[in-house]
Coordinates of C-alpha atoms and ligand atoms in Angstrom, one line a residue:
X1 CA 187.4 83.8 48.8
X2 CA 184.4 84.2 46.8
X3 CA 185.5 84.6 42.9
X4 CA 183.0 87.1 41.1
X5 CA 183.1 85.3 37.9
X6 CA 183.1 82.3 39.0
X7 CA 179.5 79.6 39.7
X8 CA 178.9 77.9 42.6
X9 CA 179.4 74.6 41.7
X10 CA 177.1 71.3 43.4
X11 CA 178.7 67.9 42.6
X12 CA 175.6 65.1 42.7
X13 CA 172.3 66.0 43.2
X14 CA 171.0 63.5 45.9
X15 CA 169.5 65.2 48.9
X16 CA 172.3 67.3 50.1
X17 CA 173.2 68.8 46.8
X18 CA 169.6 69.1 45.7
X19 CA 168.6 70.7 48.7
X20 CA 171.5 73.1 48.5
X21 CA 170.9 73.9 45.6
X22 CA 167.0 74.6 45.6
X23 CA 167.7 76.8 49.1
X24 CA 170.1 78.7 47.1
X25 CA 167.8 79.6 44.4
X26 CA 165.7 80.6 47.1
X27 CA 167.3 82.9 48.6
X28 CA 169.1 86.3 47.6
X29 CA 172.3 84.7 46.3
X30 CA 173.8 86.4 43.8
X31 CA 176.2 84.1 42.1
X32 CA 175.7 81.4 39.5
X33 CA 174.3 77.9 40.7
X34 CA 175.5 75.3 38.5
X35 CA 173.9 71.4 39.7
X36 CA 175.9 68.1 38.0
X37 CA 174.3 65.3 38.4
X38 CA 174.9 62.0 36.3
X39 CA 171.0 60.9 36.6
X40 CA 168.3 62.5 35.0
X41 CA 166.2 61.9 38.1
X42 CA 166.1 62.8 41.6
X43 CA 165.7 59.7 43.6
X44 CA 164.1 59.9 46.9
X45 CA 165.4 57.0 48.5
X46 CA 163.8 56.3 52.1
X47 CA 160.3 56.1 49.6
X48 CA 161.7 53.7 47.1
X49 CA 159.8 50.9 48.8
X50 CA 156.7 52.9 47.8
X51 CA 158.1 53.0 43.8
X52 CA 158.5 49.7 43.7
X53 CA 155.5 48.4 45.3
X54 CA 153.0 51.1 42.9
X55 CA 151.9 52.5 46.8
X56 CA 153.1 56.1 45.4
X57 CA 153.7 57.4 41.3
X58 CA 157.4 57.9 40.0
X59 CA 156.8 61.4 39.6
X60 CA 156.4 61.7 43.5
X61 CA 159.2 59.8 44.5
X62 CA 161.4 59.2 41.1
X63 CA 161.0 63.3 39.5
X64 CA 162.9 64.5 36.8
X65 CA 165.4 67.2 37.5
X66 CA 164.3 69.3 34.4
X67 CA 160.8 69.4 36.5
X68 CA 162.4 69.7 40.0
X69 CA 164.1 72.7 38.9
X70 CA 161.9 74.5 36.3
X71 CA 161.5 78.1 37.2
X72 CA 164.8 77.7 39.9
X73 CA 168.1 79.9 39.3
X74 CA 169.8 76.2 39.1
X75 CA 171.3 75.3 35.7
X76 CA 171.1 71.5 35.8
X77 CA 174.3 69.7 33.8
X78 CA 173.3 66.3 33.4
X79 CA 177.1 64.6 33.4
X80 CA 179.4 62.3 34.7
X81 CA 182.2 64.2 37.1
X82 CA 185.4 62.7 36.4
X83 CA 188.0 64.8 38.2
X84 CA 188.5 67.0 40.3
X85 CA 191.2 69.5 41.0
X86 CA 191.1 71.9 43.8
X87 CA 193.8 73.7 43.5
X88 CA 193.1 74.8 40.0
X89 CA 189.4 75.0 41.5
X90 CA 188.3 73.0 38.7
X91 CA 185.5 69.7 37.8
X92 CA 186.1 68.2 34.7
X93 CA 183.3 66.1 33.3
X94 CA 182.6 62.9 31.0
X95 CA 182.0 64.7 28.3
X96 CA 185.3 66.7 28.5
X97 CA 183.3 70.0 29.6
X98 CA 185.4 72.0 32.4
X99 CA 183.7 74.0 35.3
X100 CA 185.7 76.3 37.3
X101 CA 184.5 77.7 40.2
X102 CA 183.9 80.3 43.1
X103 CA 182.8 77.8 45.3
X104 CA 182.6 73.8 45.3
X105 CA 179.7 71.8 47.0
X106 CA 180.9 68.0 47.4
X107 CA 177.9 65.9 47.9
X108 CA 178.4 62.5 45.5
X109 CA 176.5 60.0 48.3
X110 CA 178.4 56.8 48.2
X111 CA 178.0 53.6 46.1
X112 CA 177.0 50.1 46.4
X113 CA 180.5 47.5 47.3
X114 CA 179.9 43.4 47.0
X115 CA 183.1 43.4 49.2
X116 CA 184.4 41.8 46.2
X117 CA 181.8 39.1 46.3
X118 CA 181.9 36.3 43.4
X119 CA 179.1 37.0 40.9
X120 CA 177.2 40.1 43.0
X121 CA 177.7 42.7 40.6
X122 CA 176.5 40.5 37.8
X123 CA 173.5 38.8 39.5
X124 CA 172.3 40.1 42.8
X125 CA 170.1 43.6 42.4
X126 CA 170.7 46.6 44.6
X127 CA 168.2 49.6 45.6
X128 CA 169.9 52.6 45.7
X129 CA 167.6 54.4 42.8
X130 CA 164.3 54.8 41.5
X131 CA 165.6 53.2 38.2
X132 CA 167.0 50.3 40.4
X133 CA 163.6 49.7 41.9
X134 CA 161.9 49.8 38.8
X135 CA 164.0 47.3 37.3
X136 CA 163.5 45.0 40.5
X137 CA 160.0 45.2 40.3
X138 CA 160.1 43.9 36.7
X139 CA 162.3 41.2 37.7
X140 CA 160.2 40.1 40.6
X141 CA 157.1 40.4 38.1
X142 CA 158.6 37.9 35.5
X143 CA 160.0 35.8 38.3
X144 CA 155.8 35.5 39.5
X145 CA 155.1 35.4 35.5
X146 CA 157.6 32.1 34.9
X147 CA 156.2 30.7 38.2
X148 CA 152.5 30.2 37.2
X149 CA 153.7 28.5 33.9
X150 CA 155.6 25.8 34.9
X151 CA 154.4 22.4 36.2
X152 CA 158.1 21.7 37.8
X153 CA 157.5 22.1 41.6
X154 CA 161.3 22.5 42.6
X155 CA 161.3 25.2 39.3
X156 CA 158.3 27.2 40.5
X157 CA 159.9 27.2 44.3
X158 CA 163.5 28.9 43.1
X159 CA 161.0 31.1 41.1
X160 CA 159.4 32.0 43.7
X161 CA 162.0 32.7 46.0
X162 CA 163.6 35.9 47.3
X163 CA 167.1 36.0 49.2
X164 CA 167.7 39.8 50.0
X165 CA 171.3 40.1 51.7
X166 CA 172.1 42.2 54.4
X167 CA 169.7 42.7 57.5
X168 CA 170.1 46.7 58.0
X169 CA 167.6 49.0 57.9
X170 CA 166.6 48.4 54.0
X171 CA 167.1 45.0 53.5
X172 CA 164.5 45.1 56.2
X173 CA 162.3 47.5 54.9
X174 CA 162.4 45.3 51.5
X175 CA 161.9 42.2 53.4
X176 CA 158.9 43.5 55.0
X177 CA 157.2 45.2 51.8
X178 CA 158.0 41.8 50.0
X179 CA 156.5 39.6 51.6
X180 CA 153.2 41.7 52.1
X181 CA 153.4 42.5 48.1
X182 CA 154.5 39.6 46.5
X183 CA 151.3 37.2 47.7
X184 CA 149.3 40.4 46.1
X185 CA 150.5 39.9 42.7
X186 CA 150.8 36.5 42.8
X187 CA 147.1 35.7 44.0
X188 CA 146.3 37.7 40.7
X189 CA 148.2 36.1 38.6
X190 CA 146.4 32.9 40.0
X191 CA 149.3 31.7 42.1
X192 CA 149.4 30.0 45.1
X193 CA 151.1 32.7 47.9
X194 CA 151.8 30.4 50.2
X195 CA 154.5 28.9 47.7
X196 CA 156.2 32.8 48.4
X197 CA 159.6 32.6 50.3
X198 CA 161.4 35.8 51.2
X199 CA 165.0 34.7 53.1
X200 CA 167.0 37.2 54.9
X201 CA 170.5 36.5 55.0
X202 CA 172.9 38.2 56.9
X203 CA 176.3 38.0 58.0
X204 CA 175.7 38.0 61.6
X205 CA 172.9 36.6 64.1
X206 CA 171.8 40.2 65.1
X207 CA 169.5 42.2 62.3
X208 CA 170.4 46.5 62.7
X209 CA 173.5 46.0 63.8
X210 CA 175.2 49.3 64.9
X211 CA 172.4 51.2 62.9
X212 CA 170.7 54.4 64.3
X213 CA 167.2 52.0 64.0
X214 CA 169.3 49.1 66.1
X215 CA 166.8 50.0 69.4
X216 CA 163.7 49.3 67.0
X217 CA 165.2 45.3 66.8
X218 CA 162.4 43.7 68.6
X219 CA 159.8 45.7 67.0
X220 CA 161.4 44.9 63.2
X221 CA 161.6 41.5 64.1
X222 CA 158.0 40.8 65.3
X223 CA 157.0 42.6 61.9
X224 CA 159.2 40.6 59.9
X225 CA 157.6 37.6 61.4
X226 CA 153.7 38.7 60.9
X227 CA 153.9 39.7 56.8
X228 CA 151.4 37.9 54.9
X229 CA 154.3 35.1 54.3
X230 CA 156.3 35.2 57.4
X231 CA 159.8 36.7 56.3
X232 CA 162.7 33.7 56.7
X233 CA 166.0 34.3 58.7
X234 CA 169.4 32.9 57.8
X235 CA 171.4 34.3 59.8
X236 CA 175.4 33.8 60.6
X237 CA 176.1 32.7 56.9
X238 CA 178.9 34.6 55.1
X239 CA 177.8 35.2 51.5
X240 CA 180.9 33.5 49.2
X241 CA 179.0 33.6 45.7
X242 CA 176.1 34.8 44.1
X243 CA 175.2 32.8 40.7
X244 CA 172.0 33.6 38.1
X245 CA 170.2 31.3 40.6
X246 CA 171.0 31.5 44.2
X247 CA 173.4 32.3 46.5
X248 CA 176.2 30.1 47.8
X249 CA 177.0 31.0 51.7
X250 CA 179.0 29.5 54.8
X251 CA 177.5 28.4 58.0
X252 CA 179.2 26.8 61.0
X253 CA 182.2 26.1 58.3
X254 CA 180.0 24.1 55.9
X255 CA 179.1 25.4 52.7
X256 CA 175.6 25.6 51.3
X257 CA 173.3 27.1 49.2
X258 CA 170.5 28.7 49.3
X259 CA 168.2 28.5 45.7
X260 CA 166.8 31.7 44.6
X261 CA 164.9 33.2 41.4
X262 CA 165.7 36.8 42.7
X263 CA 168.5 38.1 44.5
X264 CA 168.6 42.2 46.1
X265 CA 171.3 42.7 47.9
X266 CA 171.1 45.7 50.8
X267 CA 174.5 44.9 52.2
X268 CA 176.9 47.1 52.0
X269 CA 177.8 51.3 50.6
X270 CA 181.5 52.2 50.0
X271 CA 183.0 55.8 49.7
X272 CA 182.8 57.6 46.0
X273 CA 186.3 56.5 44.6
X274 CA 186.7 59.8 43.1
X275 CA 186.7 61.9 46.8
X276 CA 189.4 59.3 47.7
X277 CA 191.8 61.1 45.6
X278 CA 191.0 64.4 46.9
X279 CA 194.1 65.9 48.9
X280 CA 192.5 65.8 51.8
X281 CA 191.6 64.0 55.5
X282 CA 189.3 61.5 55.2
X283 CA 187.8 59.2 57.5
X284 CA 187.0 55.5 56.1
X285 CA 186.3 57.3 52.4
X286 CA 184.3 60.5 53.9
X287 CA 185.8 63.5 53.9
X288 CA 186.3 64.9 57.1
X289 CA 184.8 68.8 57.1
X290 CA 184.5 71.4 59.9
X291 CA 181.7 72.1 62.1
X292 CA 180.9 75.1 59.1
X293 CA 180.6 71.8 56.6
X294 CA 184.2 72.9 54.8
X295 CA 186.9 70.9 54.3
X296 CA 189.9 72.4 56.7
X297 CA 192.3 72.4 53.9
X298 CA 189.9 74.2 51.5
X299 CA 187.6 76.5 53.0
X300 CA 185.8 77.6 49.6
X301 CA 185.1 73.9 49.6
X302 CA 182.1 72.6 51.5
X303 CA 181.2 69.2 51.9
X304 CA 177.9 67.3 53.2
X305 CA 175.6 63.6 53.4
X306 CA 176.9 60.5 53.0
X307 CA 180.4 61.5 51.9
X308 CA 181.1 64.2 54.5
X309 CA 181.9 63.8 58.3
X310 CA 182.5 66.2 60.8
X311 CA 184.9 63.9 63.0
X312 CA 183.6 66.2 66.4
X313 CA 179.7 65.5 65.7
X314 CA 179.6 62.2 63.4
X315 CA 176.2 62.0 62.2
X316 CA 174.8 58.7 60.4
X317 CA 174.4 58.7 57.2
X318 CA 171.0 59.2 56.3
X319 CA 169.0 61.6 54.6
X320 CA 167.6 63.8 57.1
X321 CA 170.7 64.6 57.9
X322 CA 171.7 65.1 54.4
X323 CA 168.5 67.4 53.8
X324 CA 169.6 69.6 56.8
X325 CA 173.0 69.7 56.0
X326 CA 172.0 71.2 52.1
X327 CA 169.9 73.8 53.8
X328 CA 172.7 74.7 56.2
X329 CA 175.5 75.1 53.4
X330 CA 173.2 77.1 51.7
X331 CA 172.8 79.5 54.5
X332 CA 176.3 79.7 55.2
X333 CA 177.1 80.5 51.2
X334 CA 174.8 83.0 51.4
X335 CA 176.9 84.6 54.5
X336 CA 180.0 84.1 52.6
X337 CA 178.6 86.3 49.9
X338 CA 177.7 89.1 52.2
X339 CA 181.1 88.8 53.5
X340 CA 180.4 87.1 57.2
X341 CA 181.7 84.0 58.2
X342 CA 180.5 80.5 58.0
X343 CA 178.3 79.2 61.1
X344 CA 178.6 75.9 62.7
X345 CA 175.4 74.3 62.1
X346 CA 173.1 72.2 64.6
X347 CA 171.8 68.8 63.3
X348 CA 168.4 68.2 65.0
X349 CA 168.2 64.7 64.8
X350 CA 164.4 64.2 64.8
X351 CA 163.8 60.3 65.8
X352 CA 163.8 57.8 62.6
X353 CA 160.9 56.3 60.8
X354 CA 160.7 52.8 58.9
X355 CA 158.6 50.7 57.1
X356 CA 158.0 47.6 58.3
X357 CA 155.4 46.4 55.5
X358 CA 152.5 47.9 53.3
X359 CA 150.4 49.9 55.9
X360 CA 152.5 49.0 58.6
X361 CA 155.5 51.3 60.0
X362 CA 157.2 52.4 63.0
X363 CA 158.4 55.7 64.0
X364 CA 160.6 56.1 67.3
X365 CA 160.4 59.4 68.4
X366 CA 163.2 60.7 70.4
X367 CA 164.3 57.5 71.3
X368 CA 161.6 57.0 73.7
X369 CA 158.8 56.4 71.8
X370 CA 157.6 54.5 69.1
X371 CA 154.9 54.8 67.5
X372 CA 153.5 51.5 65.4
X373 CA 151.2 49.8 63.0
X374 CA 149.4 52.1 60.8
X375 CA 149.4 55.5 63.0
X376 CA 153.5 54.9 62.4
X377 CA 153.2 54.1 59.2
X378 CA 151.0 57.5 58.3
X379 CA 153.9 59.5 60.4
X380 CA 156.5 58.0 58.5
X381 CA 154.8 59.2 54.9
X382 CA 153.6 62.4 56.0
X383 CA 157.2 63.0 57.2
X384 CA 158.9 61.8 54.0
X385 CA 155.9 63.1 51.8
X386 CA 156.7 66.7 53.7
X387 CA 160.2 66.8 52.6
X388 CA 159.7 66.1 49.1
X389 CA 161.5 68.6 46.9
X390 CA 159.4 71.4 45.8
X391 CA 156.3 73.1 48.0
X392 CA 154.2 73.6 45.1
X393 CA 154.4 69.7 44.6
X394 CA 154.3 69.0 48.6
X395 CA 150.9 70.2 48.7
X396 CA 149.5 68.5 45.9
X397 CA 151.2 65.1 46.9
X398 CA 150.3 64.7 50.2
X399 CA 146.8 65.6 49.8
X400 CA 146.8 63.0 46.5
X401 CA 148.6 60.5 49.3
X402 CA 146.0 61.7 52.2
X403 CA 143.1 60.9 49.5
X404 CA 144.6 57.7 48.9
X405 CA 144.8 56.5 51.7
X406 CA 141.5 57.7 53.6
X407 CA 139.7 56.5 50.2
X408 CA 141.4 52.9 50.0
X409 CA 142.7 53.5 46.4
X410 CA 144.5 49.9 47.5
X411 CA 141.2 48.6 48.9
X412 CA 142.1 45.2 47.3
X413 CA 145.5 45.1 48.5
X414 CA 144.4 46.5 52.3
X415 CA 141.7 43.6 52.4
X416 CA 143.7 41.0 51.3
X417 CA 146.8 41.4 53.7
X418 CA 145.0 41.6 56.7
X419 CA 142.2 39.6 55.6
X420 CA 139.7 42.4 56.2
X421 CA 136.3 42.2 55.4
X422 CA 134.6 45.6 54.5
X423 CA 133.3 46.5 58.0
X424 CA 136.9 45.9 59.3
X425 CA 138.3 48.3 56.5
X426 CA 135.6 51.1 57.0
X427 CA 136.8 50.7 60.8
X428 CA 140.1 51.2 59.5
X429 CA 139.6 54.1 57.8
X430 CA 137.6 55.7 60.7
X431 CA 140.5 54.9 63.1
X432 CA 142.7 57.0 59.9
X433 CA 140.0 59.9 60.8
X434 CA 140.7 59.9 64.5
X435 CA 144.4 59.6 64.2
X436 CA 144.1 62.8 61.9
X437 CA 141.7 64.2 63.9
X438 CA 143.5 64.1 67.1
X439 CA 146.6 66.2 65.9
X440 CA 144.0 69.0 64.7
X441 CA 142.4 68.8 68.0
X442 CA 146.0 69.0 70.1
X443 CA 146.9 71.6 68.1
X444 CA 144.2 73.9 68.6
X445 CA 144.6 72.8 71.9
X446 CA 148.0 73.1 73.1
X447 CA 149.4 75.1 70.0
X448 CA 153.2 75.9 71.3
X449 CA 153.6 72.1 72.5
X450 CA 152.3 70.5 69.6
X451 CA 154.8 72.6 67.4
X452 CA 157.7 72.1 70.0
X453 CA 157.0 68.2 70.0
X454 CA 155.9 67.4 66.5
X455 CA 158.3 69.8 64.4
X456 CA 160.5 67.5 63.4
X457 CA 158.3 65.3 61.3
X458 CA 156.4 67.6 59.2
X459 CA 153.2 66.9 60.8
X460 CA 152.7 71.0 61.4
X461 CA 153.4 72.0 58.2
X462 CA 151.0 68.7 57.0
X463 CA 148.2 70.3 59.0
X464 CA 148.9 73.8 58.1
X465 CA 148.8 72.9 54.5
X466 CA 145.6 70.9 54.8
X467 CA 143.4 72.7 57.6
X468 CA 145.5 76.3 58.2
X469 CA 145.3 77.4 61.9
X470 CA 141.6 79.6 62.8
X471 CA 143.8 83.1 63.9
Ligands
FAD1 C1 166.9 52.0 49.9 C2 167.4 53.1 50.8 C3 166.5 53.5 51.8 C4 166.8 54.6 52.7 N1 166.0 55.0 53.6 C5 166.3 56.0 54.4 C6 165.4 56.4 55.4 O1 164.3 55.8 55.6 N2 165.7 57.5 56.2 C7 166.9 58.2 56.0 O2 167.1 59.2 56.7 N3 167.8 57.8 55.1 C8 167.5 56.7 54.3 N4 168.4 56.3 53.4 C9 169.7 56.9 53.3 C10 169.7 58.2 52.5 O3 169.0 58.0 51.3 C11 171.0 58.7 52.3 O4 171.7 58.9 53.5 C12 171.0 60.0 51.5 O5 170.5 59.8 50.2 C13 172.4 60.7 51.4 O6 172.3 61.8 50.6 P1 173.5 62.3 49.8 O7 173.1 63.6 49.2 O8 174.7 62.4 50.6 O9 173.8 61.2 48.7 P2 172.9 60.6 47.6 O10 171.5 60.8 47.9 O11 173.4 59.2 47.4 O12 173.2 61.5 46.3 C14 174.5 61.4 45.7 C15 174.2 61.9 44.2 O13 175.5 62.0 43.6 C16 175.4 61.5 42.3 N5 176.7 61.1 41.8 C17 177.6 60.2 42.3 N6 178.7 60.1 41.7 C18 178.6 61.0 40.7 C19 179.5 61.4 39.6 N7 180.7 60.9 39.5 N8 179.0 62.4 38.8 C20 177.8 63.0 38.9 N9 177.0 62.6 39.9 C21 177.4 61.7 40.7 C22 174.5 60.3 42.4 O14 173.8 60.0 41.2 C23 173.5 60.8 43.4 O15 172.3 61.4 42.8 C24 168.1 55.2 52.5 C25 169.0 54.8 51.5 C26 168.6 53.8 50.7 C27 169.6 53.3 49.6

């Protein structure tokens, strides 16, 4: 199967590829790694929230590949994949450059769709990258800029408001993060917050819908509704047109519109068109792969994340699953070198996390219980911060984040959301003691059921890291 000569080759370098590709260069694999990726930077996307809102630095959550992979086996081919052929077993790129190979890795995510939507590609703004949530935050920033200029009241209010389309698990997450950050700059700039409007719109009356986070609806809802603006529903209106300044929608067979300076839209990923020509099963654009993560018709071929389904196990598409599945097609490379077979591999699926404002999260463990407020919200980051690429940088991140936030580097920002005063914000940041404290004490406690229980989020390896287990 495996070709001597011939690289392993990893198509997109999101968290499947990248993850296969950094436990590859881990471990004692012999044969070239070769990583094509069409961005320069790795974009860690359940933080992007945290990019655009300044809570965490772009080279935390935005890193350069060059960096990410400095002193790794991985050669990184910054390039455009425009074809390819797997019978010939080979990817041709942009730039005309062919790479055969031993073995394929198929991990190219999926990409934004406006379902064919009037005017969406040209004026609403999606958040799939870092470089997309950079350019948001500048647009929101001159929207707040324009707004404190003018005199003209009806001007300043489309300035000032944001329709984000789609009610899933991001457009939420944005919503929420919004409407907590947007008063922030716009107090600064002088502005009046209350003037703020952040409108969800979504297709149907119910916000998750047939999302892994759907159970978390009440809890999402009640946050949505306590931001520092409360965030606006419109709900059951069927987007028809986006223009440079708002969004045009049906309700109840009447047309309307709804006036906005900024337009995201969350609503909708499609398959990547160029695995739709692949000969091979797919199901609704993702390509159908064994329990071993290969596609049945090509066995060299593995395939994982968003664009990959295993039709006996469907997982959602998310990226812990993505990060699990890069680690397993690693591991079963690495068996296909030493001439065993593939294993199936397990997906632990670990509870999910979101963030339901600045300071505020949830994280639903198990399905049975979630965890709120800030305690959730200092899960969710240690979990995310755990995963970051690279343990060197793990370390150093998470104790810059930990610093952070027991040290109130966004002291203004904390106070003037919840409309702290200093004694309520130093009890805050005692209450961040305890709620670190008390892990330390269970584990030293309880050492097997602490690791058994909290595994799956990171918060061991956190601990170990920071305060390593008396032996
Ligand atoms: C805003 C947002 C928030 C999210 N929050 C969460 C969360 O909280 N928890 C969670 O579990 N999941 C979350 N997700 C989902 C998660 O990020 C995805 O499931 C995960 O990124 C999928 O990983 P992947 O490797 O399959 O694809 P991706 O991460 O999308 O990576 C695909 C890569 O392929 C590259 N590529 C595509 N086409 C080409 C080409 N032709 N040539 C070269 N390169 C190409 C892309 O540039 C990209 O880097 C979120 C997603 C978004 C957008």
């Amino acid at each position: 199967m495996q070709q001597a000569s011939h690289p392993t080759v990893i198509l997109g370098g999101g968290f499947a590829g990248l993850f296969t590709a950094l436990h590859l260069s881990q471990q004692n694999y012999s044969q070239p790694i070769i990583l094509i990726e069409q961005r320069d930077r790795f974009s860690f996307k359940p933080l992007l929230y945290e990019l655009l809102s300044g809570e965490l630095h772009s080279e935390q959550v935005y890193p350069r590949y060059k960096e990410l992979l400095a002193g790794s086996r991985v050669t990184f081919v910054q390039d455009t994949v425009k074809s390819i052929d797997l019978n010939q077993r080979k990817v041709t790129v942009a730039s005309g450059e062919v790479f055969h190979y031993g073995n394929l890795v198929l991990t190219l995510g999926g990409k934004t769709t406006y379902f064919n939507t009037p005017g969406a590609a040209e004026y609403a703004m999606p958040l799939t990258s870092g470089a997309e949530a950079i350019a948001l935050r500048k647009h929101l920033r001159y929207r707040l800029h324009q707004a404190i200029q003018t005199q003209d009241a009806a001007r300043r209010r489309l300035l000032l408001t944001v329709a984000i389309v789609g009610a899933g698990p991001a457009g939420i997450e944005l919503a929420c993060t919004l409407a907590d950050l947007l008063p922030i700059w716009y107090d600064e700039l002088g502005g009046d917050a209350d003037e703020i409007r952040i409108v969800l719109v979504n297709r149907s009356r119910e916000i998750l819908k047939g999302d892994v986070n759907s159970h978390l609806r009440c809890t999402a809802q009640r946050a949505l509704k306590n931001r520092v603006v409360p965030v606006d529903f419109l709900f059951d209106a069927a987007v028809t047109k986006i223009q440079a300044d708002g969004i045009e929608y049906q309700q109840q067979d009447k047309n309307q519109l709804l006036p906005a300076g900024t337009i995201a839209w969350t609503a909708g990923t499609a398959p990547n068109p160029l695995l739709m020509e692949l000969p091979v099963k797919n199901n609704r654009g993702r390509l159908i792969v064994t329990p071993t993560l290969q596609l049945p018709e090509f066995p060299e071929v593995f395939a994982a994340g968003d664009c990959a389904t295993n039709s006996d196990a469907p997982q959602p598409p998310t990226a812990q699953v993505a990060y699990q599945q890069g680690k397993a097609i690693a591991h079963n490379l690495q068996r296909i070198e030493e001439g065993k077979p593939a294993v199936p591999m397990a997906i632990q699926m670990r509870g999910t996390l979101m963030k339901l404002g600045l300071n505020e999260g949830v994280a639903n463990l198990f399905n049975k219980v979630q965890i709120k407020g800030q305690p959730g919200h200092f899960l969710r980051e240690a979990t995310y911060l755990q995963l970051l690429p690279n343990s060197a940088r793990n370390l150093k991140v998470t104790t810059e984040w930990l610093t952070d936030e027991l040290f109130q580097r966004h002291r203004s920002i904390t106070h003037m959301q919840l409309g702290q005063t200093p004694l309520l914000s130093g009890i805050a940041t005692v209450a961040a003691g305890v709620i670190l404290a008390t892990p330390l004490v269970w584990r030293a406690a309880q050492p097997t059921q602490f690791q058994q229980i909290f595994s799956w989020t990171g918060v061991p390896t956190l601990l170990n890291h920071l305060a390593p287990p008396s032996r």
